[in-house]
Structure formats: structure tokens, C-alpha cells
mmCIF file with all atom_site columns, C-alpha atoms in Angstrom:
data_model
loop_
_atom_site.group_PDB
_atom_site.id
_atom_site.type_symbol
_atom_site.label_atom_id
_atom_site.label_alt_id
_atom_site.label_comp_id
_atom_site.label_asym_id
_atom_site.label_entity_id
_atom_site.label_seq_id
_atom_site.pdbx_PDB_ins_code
_atom_site.Cartn_x
_atom_site.Cartn_y
_atom_site.Cartn_z
_atom_site.occupancy
_atom_site.B_iso_or_equiv
_atom_site.pdbx_formal_charge
_atom_site.auth_seq_id
_atom_site.auth_comp_id
_atom_site.auth_asym_id
_atom_site.auth_atom_id
_atom_site.pdbx_PDB_model_num
ATOM 1   C CA . MET S 1 1   ? -6.930 -29.606 -31.495 1.00 82.00 ? 1   MET S CA 1
ATOM 2   C CA . THR S 1 2   ? -5.668 -32.035 -29.059 1.00 88.00 ? 2   THR S CA 1
ATOM 3   C CA . ILE S 1 3   ? -2.498 -32.532 -30.801 1.00 91.00 ? 3   ILE S CA 1
ATOM 4   C CA . LEU S 1 4   ? -1.763 -28.712 -30.741 1.00 91.00 ? 4   LEU S CA 1
ATOM 5   C CA . LEU S 1 5   ? -2.435 -28.588 -26.918 1.00 91.00 ? 5   LEU S CA 1
ATOM 6   C CA . PHE S 1 6   ? -0.005 -31.426 -26.335 1.00 91.00 ? 6   PHE S CA 1
ATOM 7   C CA . VAL S 1 7   ? 2.686  -29.531 -28.505 1.00 92.00 ? 7   VAL S CA 1
ATOM 8   C CA . MET S 1 8   ? 2.071  -26.311 -26.366 1.00 93.00 ? 8   MET S CA 1
ATOM 9   C CA . LEU S 1 9   ? 2.482  -28.165 -23.212 1.00 93.00 ? 9   LEU S CA 1
ATOM 10  C CA . GLY S 1 10  ? 5.700  -29.794 -24.560 1.00 93.00 ? 10  GLY S CA 1
ATOM 11  C CA . VAL S 1 11  ? 7.041  -26.202 -25.440 1.00 93.00 ? 11  VAL S CA 1
ATOM 12  C CA . PHE S 1 12  ? 6.107  -25.152 -22.096 1.00 93.00 ? 12  PHE S CA 1
ATOM 13  C CA . VAL S 1 13  ? 7.688  -27.790 -19.998 1.00 92.00 ? 13  VAL S CA 1
ATOM 14  C CA . PHE S 1 14  ? 10.663 -27.788 -22.409 1.00 91.00 ? 14  PHE S CA 1
ATOM 15  C CA . MET S 1 15  ? 11.309 -23.947 -21.955 1.00 92.00 ? 15  MET S CA 1
ATOM 16  C CA . MET S 1 16  ? 10.968 -24.650 -18.173 1.00 91.00 ? 16  MET S CA 1
ATOM 17  C CA . PHE S 1 17  ? 13.586 -26.924 -17.969 1.00 91.00 ? 17  PHE S CA 1
ATOM 18  C CA . ARG S 1 18  ? 15.804 -24.925 -20.310 1.00 91.00 ? 18  ARG S CA 1
ATOM 19  C CA . ARG S 1 19  ? 15.598 -21.959 -18.000 1.00 90.00 ? 19  ARG S CA 1
ATOM 20  C CA . ASN S 1 20  ? 16.192 -24.163 -14.847 1.00 90.00 ? 20  ASN S CA 1
ATOM 21  C CA . LYS S 1 21  ? 19.167 -25.593 -16.509 1.00 91.00 ? 21  LYS S CA 1
ATOM 22  C CA . LYS S 1 22  ? 20.665 -22.212 -17.401 1.00 90.00 ? 22  LYS S CA 1
ATOM 23  C CA . THR S 1 23  ? 20.226 -21.048 -13.940 1.00 86.00 ? 23  THR S CA 1
ATOM 24  C CA . GLN S 1 24  ? 21.940 -23.884 -12.562 1.00 86.00 ? 24  GLN S CA 1
ATOM 25  C CA . GLN S 1 25  ? 24.911 -23.517 -14.804 1.00 89.00 ? 25  GLN S CA 1
ATOM 26  C CA . GLN S 1 26  ? 25.280 -19.730 -13.977 1.00 86.00 ? 26  GLN S CA 1
ATOM 27  C CA . GLN S 1 27  ? 25.159 -20.664 -10.438 1.00 82.00 ? 27  GLN S CA 1
ATOM 28  C CA . ALA S 1 28  ? 27.844 -23.446 -10.704 1.00 84.00 ? 28  ALA S CA 1
ATOM 29  C CA . GLU S 1 29  ? 30.002 -20.996 -12.827 1.00 84.00 ? 29  GLU S CA 1
ATOM 30  C CA . LEU S 1 30  ? 29.601 -18.228 -9.851  1.00 82.00 ? 30  LEU S CA 1
ATOM 31  C CA . GLN S 1 31  ? 30.390 -20.722 -7.106  1.00 80.00 ? 31  GLN S CA 1
ATOM 32  C CA . SER S 1 32  ? 33.590 -22.110 -9.157  1.00 81.00 ? 32  SER S CA 1
ATOM 33  C CA . LYS S 1 33  ? 34.873 -18.533 -8.569  1.00 82.00 ? 33  LYS S CA 1
ATOM 34  C CA . PHE S 1 34  ? 34.532 -18.383 -4.835  1.00 83.00 ? 34  PHE S CA 1
ATOM 35  C CA . GLY S 1 35  ? 38.010 -18.612 -2.997  1.00 85.00 ? 35  GLY S CA 1
ATOM 36  C CA . PRO S 1 36  ? 39.337 -17.124 0.209   1.00 88.00 ? 36  PRO S CA 1
ATOM 37  C CA . GLY S 1 37  ? 39.574 -13.299 -0.314  1.00 87.00 ? 37  GLY S CA 1
ATOM 38  C CA . VAL S 1 38  ? 36.918 -12.828 -2.845  1.00 88.00 ? 38  VAL S CA 1
ATOM 39  C CA . GLU S 1 39  ? 34.410 -9.908  -2.128  1.00 91.00 ? 39  GLU S CA 1
ATOM 40  C CA . VAL S 1 40  ? 30.884 -11.279 -2.236  1.00 91.00 ? 40  VAL S CA 1
ATOM 41  C CA . MET S 1 41  ? 27.315 -10.179 -1.318  1.00 91.00 ? 41  MET S CA 1
ATOM 42  C CA . THR S 1 42  ? 24.384 -12.557 -0.085  1.00 91.00 ? 42  THR S CA 1
ATOM 43  C CA . SER S 1 43  ? 20.929 -13.092 -0.924  1.00 89.00 ? 43  SER S CA 1
ATOM 44  C CA . PHE S 1 44  ? 20.123 -11.273 2.156   1.00 90.00 ? 44  PHE S CA 1
ATOM 45  C CA . GLY S 1 45  ? 22.456 -8.108  1.318   1.00 89.00 ? 45  GLY S CA 1
ATOM 46  C CA . LEU S 1 46  ? 25.361 -8.824  3.514   1.00 90.00 ? 46  LEU S CA 1
ATOM 47  C CA . PHE S 1 47  ? 28.682 -7.879  2.131   1.00 92.00 ? 47  PHE S CA 1
ATOM 48  C CA . GLY S 1 48  ? 31.861 -9.735  3.008   1.00 92.00 ? 48  GLY S CA 1
ATOM 49  C CA . ARG S 1 49  ? 35.266 -11.520 2.157   1.00 92.00 ? 49  ARG S CA 1
ATOM 50  C CA . ILE S 1 50  ? 35.362 -15.072 1.897   1.00 92.00 ? 50  ILE S CA 1
ATOM 51  C CA . VAL S 1 51  ? 37.489 -16.571 4.473   1.00 92.00 ? 51  VAL S CA 1
ATOM 52  C CA . GLU S 1 52  ? 36.953 -20.307 4.397   1.00 91.00 ? 52  GLU S CA 1
ATOM 53  C CA . ILE S 1 53  ? 34.724 -22.499 2.323   1.00 90.00 ? 53  ILE S CA 1
ATOM 54  C CA . ASP S 1 54  ? 33.664 -26.006 4.047   1.00 90.00 ? 54  ASP S CA 1
ATOM 55  C CA . GLU S 1 55  ? 32.647 -28.195 0.680   1.00 86.00 ? 55  GLU S CA 1
ATOM 56  C CA . ALA S 1 56  ? 31.447 -30.820 3.006   1.00 90.00 ? 56  ALA S CA 1
ATOM 57  C CA . GLU S 1 57  ? 28.908 -29.004 4.613   1.00 91.00 ? 57  GLU S CA 1
ATOM 58  C CA . ASN S 1 58  ? 28.066 -26.359 2.150   1.00 88.00 ? 58  ASN S CA 1
ATOM 59  C CA . LYS S 1 59  ? 29.044 -23.700 4.463   1.00 92.00 ? 59  LYS S CA 1
ATOM 60  C CA . VAL S 1 60  ? 31.116 -20.177 3.895   1.00 92.00 ? 60  VAL S CA 1
ATOM 61  C CA . VAL S 1 61  ? 32.628 -18.124 6.701   1.00 93.00 ? 61  VAL S CA 1
ATOM 62  C CA . LEU S 1 62  ? 32.564 -14.549 5.529   1.00 93.00 ? 62  LEU S CA 1
ATOM 63  C CA . GLU S 1 63  ? 34.439 -11.746 7.363   1.00 93.00 ? 63  GLU S CA 1
ATOM 64  C CA . LEU S 1 64  ? 31.893 -8.880  7.530   1.00 91.00 ? 64  LEU S CA 1
ATOM 65  C CA . SER S 1 65  ? 34.388 -6.079  8.897   1.00 90.00 ? 65  SER S CA 1
ATOM 66  C CA . PRO S 1 66  ? 37.577 -6.955  10.821  1.00 90.00 ? 66  PRO S CA 1
ATOM 67  C CA . GLY S 1 67  ? 37.252 -9.532  13.319  1.00 89.00 ? 67  GLY S CA 1
ATOM 68  C CA . ASN S 1 68  ? 33.631 -10.026 12.569  1.00 92.00 ? 68  ASN S CA 1
ATOM 69  C CA . THR S 1 69  ? 32.691 -13.121 10.727  1.00 92.00 ? 69  THR S CA 1
ATOM 70  C CA . ALA S 1 70  ? 29.503 -14.935 9.765   1.00 93.00 ? 70  ALA S CA 1
ATOM 71  C CA . THR S 1 71  ? 28.655 -18.526 8.535   1.00 94.00 ? 71  THR S CA 1
ATOM 72  C CA . VAL S 1 72  ? 26.285 -19.010 5.801   1.00 93.00 ? 72  VAL S CA 1
ATOM 73  C CA . HIS S 1 73  ? 25.101 -21.591 3.253   1.00 92.00 ? 73  HIS S CA 1
ATOM 74  C CA . ARG S 1 74  ? 27.152 -21.625 0.191   1.00 88.00 ? 74  ARG S CA 1
ATOM 75  C CA . GLN S 1 75  ? 23.997 -21.145 -1.871  1.00 86.00 ? 75  GLN S CA 1
ATOM 76  C CA . ALA S 1 76  ? 23.178 -17.705 0.084   1.00 89.00 ? 76  ALA S CA 1
ATOM 77  C CA . VAL S 1 77  ? 26.091 -16.276 -1.332  1.00 88.00 ? 77  VAL S CA 1
ATOM 78  C CA . THR S 1 78  ? 24.734 -14.907 -4.711  1.00 86.00 ? 78  THR S CA 1
ATOM 79  C CA . LYS S 1 79  ? 27.064 -12.175 -6.184  1.00 86.00 ? 79  LYS S CA 1
ATOM 80  C CA . ILE S 1 80  ? 30.662 -11.652 -6.391  1.00 87.00 ? 80  ILE S CA 1
ATOM 81  C CA . VAL S 1 81  ? 31.408 -8.013  -5.865  1.00 84.00 ? 81  VAL S CA 1
ATOM 82  C CA . GLU S 1 82  ? 33.693 -6.434  -8.534  1.00 81.00 ? 82  GLU S CA 1
ATOM 83  C CA . PRO S 1 83  ? 36.047 -3.158  -6.977  1.00 73.00 ? 83  PRO S CA 1
ATOM 84  C CA . VAL S 1 84  ? 34.668 -0.200  -8.227  1.00 70.00 ? 84  VAL S CA 1
ATOM 85  C CA . ALA S 1 85  ? 37.378 2.033   -9.956  1.00 67.00 ? 85  ALA S CA 1
ATOM 86  C CA . ALA S 1 86  ? 37.942 5.347   -8.720  1.00 64.00 ? 86  ALA S CA 1
ATOM 87  C CA . VAL S 1 87  ? 36.407 7.985   -10.554 1.00 67.00 ? 87  VAL S CA 1
ATOM 88  C CA . GLU S 1 88  ? 38.622 11.015  -11.275 1.00 72.00 ? 88  GLU S CA 1
ATOM 89  C CA . GLU S 1 89  ? 37.487 14.638  -10.632 1.00 73.00 ? 89  GLU S CA 1
ATOM 90  C CA . PRO S 1 90  ? 37.150 16.650  -13.367 1.00 75.00 ? 90  PRO S CA 1
ATOM 91  C CA . THR S 1 91  ? 39.708 19.688  -13.258 1.00 75.00 ? 91  THR S CA 1
ATOM 92  C CA . VAL S 1 92  ? 37.651 22.852  -12.621 1.00 72.00 ? 92  VAL S CA 1
ATOM 93  C CA . VAL S 1 93  ? 38.895 25.710  -14.764 1.00 70.00 ? 93  VAL S CA 1
ATOM 94  C CA . PRO S 1 94  ? 37.445 29.123  -13.467 1.00 66.00 ? 94  PRO S CA 1
ATOM 95  C CA . ASP S 1 95  ? 36.011 31.593  -15.932 1.00 69.00 ? 95  ASP S CA 1
ATOM 96  C CA . ASP S 1 96  ? 37.255 34.660  -14.204 1.00 69.00 ? 96  ASP S CA 1
ATOM 97  C CA . ALA S 1 97  ? 40.440 35.705  -12.598 1.00 65.00 ? 97  ALA S CA 1
ATOM 98  C CA . SER S 1 98  ? 39.783 34.733  -9.144  1.00 62.00 ? 98  SER S CA 1
ATOM 99  C CA . SER S 1 99  ? 42.084 32.067  -9.039  1.00 62.00 ? 99  SER S CA 1
ATOM 100 C CA . LEU S 1 100 ? 45.039 34.208  -9.830  1.00 63.00 ? 100 LEU S CA 1
ATOM 101 C CA . THR S 1 101 ? 44.811 35.991  -6.563  1.00 62.00 ? 101 THR S CA 1
ATOM 102 C CA . LEU S 1 102 ? 43.629 33.256  -4.247  1.00 58.00 ? 102 LEU S CA 1
ATOM 103 C CA . GLY S 1 103 ? 45.131 33.296  -0.993  1.00 57.00 ? 103 GLY S CA 1
ATOM 104 C CA . LYS S 1 104 ? 46.359 37.015  -1.233  1.00 54.00 ? 104 LYS S CA 1
ATOM 105 C CA . THR S 1 105 ? 44.692 39.243  1.581   1.00 54.00 ? 105 THR S CA 1
ATOM 106 C CA . GLU S 1 106 ? 43.634 43.014  0.966   1.00 53.00 ? 106 GLU S CA 1
ATOM 107 C CA . GLU S 1 107 ? 45.247 45.675  2.644   1.00 53.00 ? 107 GLU S CA 1
ATOM 108 C CA . PRO S 1 108 ? 45.048 46.326  6.671   1.00 54.00 ? 108 PRO S CA 1
ATOM 109 C CA . GLY S 1 109 ? 42.195 49.064  6.975   1.00 52.00 ? 109 GLY S CA 1
ATOM 110 C CA . SER S 1 110 ? 40.068 48.134  3.957   1.00 50.00 ? 110 SER S CA 1
ATOM 111 C CA . ALA S 1 111 ? 36.650 47.421  4.199   1.00 50.00 ? 111 ALA S CA 1
ATOM 112 C CA . VAL S 1 112 ? 37.139 43.326  3.735   1.00 50.00 ? 112 VAL S CA 1
ATOM 113 C CA . GLU S 1 113 ? 40.307 43.358  6.101   1.00 49.00 ? 113 GLU S CA 1
ATOM 114 C CA . GLY S 1 114 ? 40.969 39.642  7.143   1.00 48.00 ? 114 GLY S CA 1
ATOM 115 C CA . THR S 1 115 ? 39.288 38.137  4.591   1.00 47.00 ? 115 THR S CA 1
ATOM 116 C CA . THR S 1 116 ? 40.933 36.732  1.322   1.00 49.00 ? 116 THR S CA 1
ATOM 117 C CA . VAL S 1 117 ? 39.552 37.597  -2.193  1.00 46.00 ? 117 VAL S CA 1
ATOM 118 C CA . ALA S 1 118 ? 38.166 34.244  -2.528  1.00 48.00 ? 118 ALA S CA 1
ATOM 119 C CA . GLY S 1 119 ? 36.011 34.873  0.887   1.00 52.00 ? 119 GLY S CA 1
ATOM 120 C CA . ASP S 1 120 ? 38.291 32.538  2.857   1.00 54.00 ? 120 ASP S CA 1
ATOM 121 C CA . THR S 1 121 ? 38.942 33.972  6.376   1.00 48.00 ? 121 THR S CA 1
ATOM 122 C CA . HIS S 1 122 ? 42.149 34.136  8.390   1.00 53.00 ? 122 HIS S CA 1
ATOM 123 C CA . ARG S 1 123 ? 42.446 31.425  11.137  1.00 65.00 ? 123 ARG S CA 1
ATOM 124 C CA . THR S 1 124 ? 42.857 33.878  13.832  1.00 80.00 ? 124 THR S CA 1
ATOM 125 C CA . GLU S 1 125 ? 39.120 35.212  13.688  1.00 82.00 ? 125 GLU S CA 1
ATOM 126 C CA . THR S 1 126 ? 37.540 34.643  17.087  1.00 86.00 ? 126 THR S CA 1
ATOM 127 C CA . PRO S 1 127 ? 34.139 33.088  17.324  1.00 84.00 ? 127 PRO S CA 1
ATOM 128 C CA . ASP S 1 128 ? 32.450 36.381  18.176  1.00 87.00 ? 128 ASP S CA 1
ATOM 129 C CA . GLU S 1 129 ? 34.078 37.840  15.054  1.00 87.00 ? 129 GLU S CA 1
ATOM 130 C CA . THR S 1 130 ? 32.833 34.696  12.999  1.00 84.00 ? 130 THR S CA 1
ATOM 131 C CA . LEU S 1 131 ? 29.390 35.317  14.332  1.00 84.00 ? 131 LEU S CA 1
ATOM 132 C CA . ARG S 1 132 ? 29.290 39.022  13.664  1.00 85.00 ? 132 ARG S CA 1
ATOM 133 C CA . ARG S 1 133 ? 30.432 38.232  10.015  1.00 84.00 ? 133 ARG S CA 1
ATOM 134 C CA . LEU S 1 134 ? 27.954 35.672  9.418   1.00 83.00 ? 134 LEU S CA 1
ATOM 135 C CA . ASN S 1 135 ? 25.161 37.791  10.509  1.00 83.00 ? 135 ASN S CA 1
ATOM 136 C CA . ASP S 1 136 ? 26.315 40.663  8.391   1.00 82.00 ? 136 ASP S CA 1
ATOM 137 C CA . GLU S 1 137 ? 26.627 38.391  5.504   1.00 77.00 ? 137 GLU S CA 1
ATOM 138 C CA . GLY S 1 138 ? 22.858 37.027  5.967   1.00 68.00 ? 138 GLY S CA 1
ATOM 139 C CA . LYS S 1 139 ? 21.761 40.808  6.026   1.00 70.00 ? 139 LYS S CA 1
ATOM 140 C CA . LYS S 1 140 ? 23.493 41.301  2.648   1.00 65.00 ? 140 LYS S CA 1
ATOM 141 C CA . ASP S 1 141 ? 21.627 38.238  0.896   1.00 58.00 ? 141 ASP S CA 1
ATOM 142 C CA . SER S 1 142 ? 18.249 39.533  1.974   1.00 53.00 ? 142 SER S CA 1
#
């Protein structure tokens, strides 16, 4: 019974040391990638670009925004921030013919004079006309 207890204790200690060693290896690998110009995040949530590294005192100077720098301990830098690729907007294909008449206005004297078919107004609309038009649209919806 005591042998089983010692074996379990030995396995527990072995796993604990193994986990610590793995964490130290990951931290060493991360810090080997540090260099001026690298975008990083600190353990307390500050994002910045490395300007200078002082190996002797374990300090890193971060540029948080143009002209603003902060000096932090080297171990406070916990993550290298990878630039996010720009996401392309999907092409919108209308399912009706409204895009064919976009930008064309109705004939003068019609009920919708001054508006385009898509509902955009001319830039010559006065503020009073805009308020009147918006009030009229609100009455139509209810």
C-alpha cells in the first residue's frame, strides 16, 4: 500500500516538473523571436511594438502609439501579435433590377421628384425638406 502511495507521489512530481519545463521552453522560444519592430502584447493587456531590448536588465521598451513608449520587464511580454489579414467583403448581387436604375432620377413633376430610384436624395435638398421627407416616411411605416 505504501509502495503505491510513493509511486503516485513520484508520478505527480514528475508531471509537475514536466509541465514547468514545457512552459519554460515555450517562454524561451517566444523570447527568442523578440526583436525591434515586432508587435507584442503584455500580460496586462498593452499592445505595442518593440523599440529596444535591454538584455542586461531584462527590460523591453515598447512603443504604444507614435511618440509614447513604456518600459516593461521582459517576462511581461507574453504574446507576439500576428497581423490580421484583411477580410474581403463578399460581392452583393441584387436579386431584382434595382441596380440597373441606380442613380437615375424620376421625371420632374412626379410624386417622387428629387429622389433616385434607390431612395437616395439629391445633395441640393434643404434641411427643412429633409425633415419633411423623413416625417412623411415615418407616417408611411406605421
